[in-house]
Short mmCIF file of C-alpha atoms in Angstrom, two decimals:
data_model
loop_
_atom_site.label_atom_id
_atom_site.label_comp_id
_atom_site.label_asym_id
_atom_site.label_seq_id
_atom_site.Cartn_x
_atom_site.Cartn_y
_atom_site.Cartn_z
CA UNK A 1 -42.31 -4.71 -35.88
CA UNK A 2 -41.94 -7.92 -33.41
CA UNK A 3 -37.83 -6.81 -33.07
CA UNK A 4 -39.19 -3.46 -32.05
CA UNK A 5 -42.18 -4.43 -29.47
CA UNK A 6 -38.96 -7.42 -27.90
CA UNK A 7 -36.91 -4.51 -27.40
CA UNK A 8 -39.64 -2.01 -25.81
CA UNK A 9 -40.66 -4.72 -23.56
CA UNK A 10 -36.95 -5.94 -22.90
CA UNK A 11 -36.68 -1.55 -21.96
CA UNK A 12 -39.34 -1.89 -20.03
CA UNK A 13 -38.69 -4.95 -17.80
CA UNK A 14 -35.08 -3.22 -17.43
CA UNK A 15 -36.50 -0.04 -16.17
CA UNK A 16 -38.46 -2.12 -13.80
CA UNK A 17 -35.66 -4.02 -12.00
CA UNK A 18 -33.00 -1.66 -11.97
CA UNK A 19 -34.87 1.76 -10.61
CA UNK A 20 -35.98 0.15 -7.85
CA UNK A 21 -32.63 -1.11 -6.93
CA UNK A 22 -31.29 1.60 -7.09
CA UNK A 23 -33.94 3.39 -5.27
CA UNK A 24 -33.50 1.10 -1.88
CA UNK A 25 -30.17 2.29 -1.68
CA UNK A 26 -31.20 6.06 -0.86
CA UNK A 27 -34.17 7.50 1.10
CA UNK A 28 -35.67 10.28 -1.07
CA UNK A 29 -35.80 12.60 1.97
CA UNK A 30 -32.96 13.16 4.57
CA UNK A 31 -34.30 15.06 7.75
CA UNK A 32 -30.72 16.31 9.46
CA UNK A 33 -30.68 18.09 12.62
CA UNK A 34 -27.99 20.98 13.13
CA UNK A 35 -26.77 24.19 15.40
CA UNK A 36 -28.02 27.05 15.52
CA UNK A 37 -24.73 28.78 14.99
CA UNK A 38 -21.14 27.52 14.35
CA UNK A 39 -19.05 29.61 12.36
CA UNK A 40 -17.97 29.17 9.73
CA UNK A 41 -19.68 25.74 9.44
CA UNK A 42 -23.29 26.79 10.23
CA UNK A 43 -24.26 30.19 9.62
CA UNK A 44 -27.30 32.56 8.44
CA UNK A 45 -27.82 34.83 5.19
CA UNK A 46 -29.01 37.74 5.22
CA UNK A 47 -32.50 36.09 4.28
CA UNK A 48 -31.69 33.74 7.88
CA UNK A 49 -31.43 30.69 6.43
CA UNK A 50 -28.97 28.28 7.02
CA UNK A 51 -25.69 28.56 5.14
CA UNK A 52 -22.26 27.78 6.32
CA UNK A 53 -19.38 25.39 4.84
CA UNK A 54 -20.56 21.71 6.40
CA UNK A 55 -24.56 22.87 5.15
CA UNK A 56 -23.34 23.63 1.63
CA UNK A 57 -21.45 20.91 1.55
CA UNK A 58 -24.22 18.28 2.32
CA UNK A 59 -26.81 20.13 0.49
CA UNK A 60 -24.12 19.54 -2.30
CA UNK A 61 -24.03 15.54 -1.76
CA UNK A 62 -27.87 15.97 -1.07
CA UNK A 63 -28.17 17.48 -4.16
CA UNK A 64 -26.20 14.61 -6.30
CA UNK A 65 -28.32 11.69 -4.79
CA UNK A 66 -31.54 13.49 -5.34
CA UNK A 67 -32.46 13.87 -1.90
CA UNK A 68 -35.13 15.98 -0.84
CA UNK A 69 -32.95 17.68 2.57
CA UNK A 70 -34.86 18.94 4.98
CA UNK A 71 -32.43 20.91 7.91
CA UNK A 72 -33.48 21.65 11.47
CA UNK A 73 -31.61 24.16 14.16
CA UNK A 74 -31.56 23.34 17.65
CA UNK A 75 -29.70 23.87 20.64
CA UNK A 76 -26.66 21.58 19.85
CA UNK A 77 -27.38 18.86 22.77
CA UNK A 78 -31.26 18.99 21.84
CA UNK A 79 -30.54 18.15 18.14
CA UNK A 80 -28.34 14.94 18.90
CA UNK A 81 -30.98 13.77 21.86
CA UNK A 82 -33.83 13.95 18.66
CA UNK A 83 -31.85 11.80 16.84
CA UNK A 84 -30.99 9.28 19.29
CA UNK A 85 -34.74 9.38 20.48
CA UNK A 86 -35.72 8.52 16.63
CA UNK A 87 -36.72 11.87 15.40
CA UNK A 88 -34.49 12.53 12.67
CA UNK A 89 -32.09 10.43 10.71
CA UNK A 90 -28.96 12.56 11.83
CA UNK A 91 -27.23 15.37 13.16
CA UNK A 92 -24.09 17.42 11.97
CA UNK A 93 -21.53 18.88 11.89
CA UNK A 94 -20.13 16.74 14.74
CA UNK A 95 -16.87 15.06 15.29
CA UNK A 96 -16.18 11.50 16.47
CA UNK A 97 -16.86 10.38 20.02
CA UNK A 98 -18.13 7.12 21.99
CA UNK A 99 -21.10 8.41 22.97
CA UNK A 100 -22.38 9.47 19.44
CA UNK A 101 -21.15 5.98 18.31
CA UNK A 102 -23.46 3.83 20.53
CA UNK A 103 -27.01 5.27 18.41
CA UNK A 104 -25.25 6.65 15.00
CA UNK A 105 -22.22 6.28 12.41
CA UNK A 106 -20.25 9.33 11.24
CA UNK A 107 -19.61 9.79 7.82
CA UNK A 108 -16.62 10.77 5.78
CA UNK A 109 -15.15 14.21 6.63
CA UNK A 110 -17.52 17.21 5.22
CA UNK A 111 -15.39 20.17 7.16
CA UNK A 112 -11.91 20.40 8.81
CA UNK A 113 -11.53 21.08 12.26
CA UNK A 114 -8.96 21.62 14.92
CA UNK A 115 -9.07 22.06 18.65
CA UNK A 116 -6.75 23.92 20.28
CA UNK A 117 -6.08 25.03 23.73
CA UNK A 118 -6.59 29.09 24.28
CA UNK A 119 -4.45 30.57 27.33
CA UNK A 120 -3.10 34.46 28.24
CA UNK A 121 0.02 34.75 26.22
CA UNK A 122 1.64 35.43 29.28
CA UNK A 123 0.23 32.29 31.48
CA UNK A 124 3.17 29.85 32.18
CA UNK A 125 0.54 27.14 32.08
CA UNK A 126 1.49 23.77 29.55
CA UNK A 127 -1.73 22.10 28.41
CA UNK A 128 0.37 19.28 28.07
CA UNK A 129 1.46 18.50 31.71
CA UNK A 130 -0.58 16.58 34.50
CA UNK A 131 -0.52 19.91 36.62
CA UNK A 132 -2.97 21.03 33.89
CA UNK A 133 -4.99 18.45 34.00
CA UNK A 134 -5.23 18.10 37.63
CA UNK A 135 -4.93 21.97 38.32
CA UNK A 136 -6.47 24.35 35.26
CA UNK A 137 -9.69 26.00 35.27
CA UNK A 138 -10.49 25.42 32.02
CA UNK A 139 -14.33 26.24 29.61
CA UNK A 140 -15.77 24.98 26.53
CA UNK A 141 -18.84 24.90 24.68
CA UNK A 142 -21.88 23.15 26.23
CA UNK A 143 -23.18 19.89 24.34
CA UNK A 144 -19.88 19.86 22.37
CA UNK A 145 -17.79 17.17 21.40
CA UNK A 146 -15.05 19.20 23.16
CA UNK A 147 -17.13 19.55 26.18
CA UNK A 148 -17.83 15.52 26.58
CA UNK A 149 -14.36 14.66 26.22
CA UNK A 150 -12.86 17.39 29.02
CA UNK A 151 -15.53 15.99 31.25
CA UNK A 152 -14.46 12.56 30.27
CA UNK A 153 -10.67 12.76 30.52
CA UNK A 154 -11.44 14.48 33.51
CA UNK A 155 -10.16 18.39 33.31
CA UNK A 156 -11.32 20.92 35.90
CA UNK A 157 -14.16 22.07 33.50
CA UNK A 158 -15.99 24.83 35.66
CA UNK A 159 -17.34 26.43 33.15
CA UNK A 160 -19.46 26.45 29.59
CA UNK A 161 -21.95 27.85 28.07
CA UNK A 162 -24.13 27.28 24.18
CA UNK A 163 -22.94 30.45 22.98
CA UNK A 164 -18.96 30.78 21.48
CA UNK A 165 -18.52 34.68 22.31
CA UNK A 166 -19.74 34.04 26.05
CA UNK A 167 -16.71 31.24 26.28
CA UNK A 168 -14.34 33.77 24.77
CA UNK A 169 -15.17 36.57 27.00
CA UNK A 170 -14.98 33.77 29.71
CA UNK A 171 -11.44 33.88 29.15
CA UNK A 172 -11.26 37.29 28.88
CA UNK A 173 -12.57 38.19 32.35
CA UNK A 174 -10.34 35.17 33.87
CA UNK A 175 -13.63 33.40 34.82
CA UNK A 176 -11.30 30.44 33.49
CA UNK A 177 -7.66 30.10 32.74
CA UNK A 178 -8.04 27.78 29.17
CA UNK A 179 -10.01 27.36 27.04
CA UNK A 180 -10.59 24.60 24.42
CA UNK A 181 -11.81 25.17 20.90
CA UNK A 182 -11.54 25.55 17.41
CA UNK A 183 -9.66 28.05 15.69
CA UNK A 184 -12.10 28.60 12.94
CA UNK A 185 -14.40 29.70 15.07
CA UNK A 186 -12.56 31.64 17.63
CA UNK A 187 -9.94 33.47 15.53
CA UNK A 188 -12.42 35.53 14.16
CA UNK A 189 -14.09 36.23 17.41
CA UNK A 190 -10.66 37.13 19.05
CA UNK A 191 -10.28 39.41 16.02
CA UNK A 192 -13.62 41.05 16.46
CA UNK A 193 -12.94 41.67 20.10
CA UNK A 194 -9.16 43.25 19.15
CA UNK A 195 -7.88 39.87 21.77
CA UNK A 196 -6.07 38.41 18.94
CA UNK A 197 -2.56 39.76 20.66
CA UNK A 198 -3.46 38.75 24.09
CA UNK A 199 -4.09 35.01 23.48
CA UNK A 200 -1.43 32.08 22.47
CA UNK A 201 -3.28 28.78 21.42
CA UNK A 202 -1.44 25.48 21.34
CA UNK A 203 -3.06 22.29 19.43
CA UNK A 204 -5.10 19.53 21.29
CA UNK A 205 -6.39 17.42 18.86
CA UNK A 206 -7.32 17.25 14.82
CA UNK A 207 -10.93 16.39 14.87
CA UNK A 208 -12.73 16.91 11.37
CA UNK A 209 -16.61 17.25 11.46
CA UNK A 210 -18.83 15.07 9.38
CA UNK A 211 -22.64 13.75 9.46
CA UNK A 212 -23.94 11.45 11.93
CA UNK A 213 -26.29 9.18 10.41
CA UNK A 214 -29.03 7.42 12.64
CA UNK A 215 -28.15 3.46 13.13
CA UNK A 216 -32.04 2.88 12.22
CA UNK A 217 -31.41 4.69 9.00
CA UNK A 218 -28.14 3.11 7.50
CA UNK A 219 -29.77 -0.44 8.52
CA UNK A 220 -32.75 0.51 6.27
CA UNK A 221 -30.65 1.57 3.70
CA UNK A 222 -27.22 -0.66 3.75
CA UNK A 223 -25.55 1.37 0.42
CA UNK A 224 -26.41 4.89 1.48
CA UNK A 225 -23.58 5.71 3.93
CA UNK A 226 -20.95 4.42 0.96
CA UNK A 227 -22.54 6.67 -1.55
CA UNK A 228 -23.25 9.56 0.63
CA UNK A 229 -19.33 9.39 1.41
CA UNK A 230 -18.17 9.35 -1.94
CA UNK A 231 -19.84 12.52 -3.52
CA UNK A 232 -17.98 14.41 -1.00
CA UNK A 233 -14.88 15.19 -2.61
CA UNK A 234 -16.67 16.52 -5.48
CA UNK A 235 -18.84 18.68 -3.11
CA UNK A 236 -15.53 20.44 -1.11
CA UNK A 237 -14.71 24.17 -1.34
CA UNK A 238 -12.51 26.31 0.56
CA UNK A 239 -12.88 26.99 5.11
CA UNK A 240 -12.28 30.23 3.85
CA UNK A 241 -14.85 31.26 1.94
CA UNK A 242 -17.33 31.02 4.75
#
């Protein structure tokens, strides 16, 4: 009787130290601000809720920590400003850039993604030379990564817009003579619009989108960041399917 009332109480002072050690290493609920579209990585079902590769994906990792997730959609400059401002604990799917850097930490890859320059197959422009640079009248999408970092190595950007099919048809009606995006996004619009044979793209930059966590989060909880990343690769499925 006395071995078995040690043990319980042994079991019981155990269940007292270690669950809350474990629970100051994860909040129990993650508010994460997104777009309100970005195909393929945010989308809607036909209910209009948010699905898309980088959402499944972190509801995935969500999911495996026991996270209650809570996901809000807002105009893609809007949802980073919330989090910088203290009203939300991150923002994805974004890519790496200074700016982001100075008020949150980007996690481990959740989505691929590749940005490549879009010209008229027949435009003797290279996106490569200093002409370009200096000359090119080039778009991309407002409040993007892609956006900030035209603007910041100083491209003729004269014009953007929040929505992708607007910057397309940009290019279209020559309202610009480049454009810079990805190609999971804007293959299937050039399909869509039968431009797919009209358009050569060359490759800027590999720039895979994670989460951006809040600084004021990950210094409340130290361990999360390091978990969070490592339930990714178990939480990866195919671009393709989306």
């Amino acid at each position: 009787m006395m071995t078995y009332l040690n043990n319980l109480i042994w079991l019981c002072l155990l269940t007292c130290l270690v669950t809350p050690a474990y629970g100051e290493k994860i909040p129990e609920t993650l508010t994460l601000h997104t777009q309100y579209e970005f195909p393929p990585y945010v989308t809607r079902d036909q209910d209009q809720r948010l699905d898309g590769h980088s959402i499944a994906v972190v509801k995935c990792v969500a999911e495996q920590l026991g996270i209650d997730l809570k996901l809000h959609s807002y105009p893609w400059p809007r949802a980073q400003q919330h989090v910088q401002n203290g009203t939300g604990d991150g923002f994805f799917p974004a890519s790496q850039n200074p700016r982001r850097d100075q008020f949150a930490t980007l996690s481990a890859p959740v989505s691929p993604q590749r940005w490549y320059w879009y010209l008229p197959k027949n435009s003797s422009l290279d996106p490569g030379s200093p002409e370009f640079l200096k000359t090119a009248k080039v778009g991309a999408r407002l409040g993007s990564n892609m956006y900030h970092w035209l603007k910041n190595n100083h491209y003729q950007l004269t014009y953007y817009t929040s929505n992708w099919e607007t910057l397309v048809r940009a290019l279209r009606d020559h309202r610009v003579e480049a454009i810079l995006a990805n190609d999971a996004t804007t293959d299937p619009i050039l399909n869509e619009l039968q431009l797919t044979g009209a358009y050569r793209k060359e490759l800027c930059l590999n720039m895979p989108l994670g989460v951006y966590f809040s600084h004021r989060l990950l210094k409340k909880y130290p361990h999360f960041l390091d978990l969070f990343n490592a339930e990714i690769s178990s939480c990866q499925r195919p671009l393709q399917q989306y």
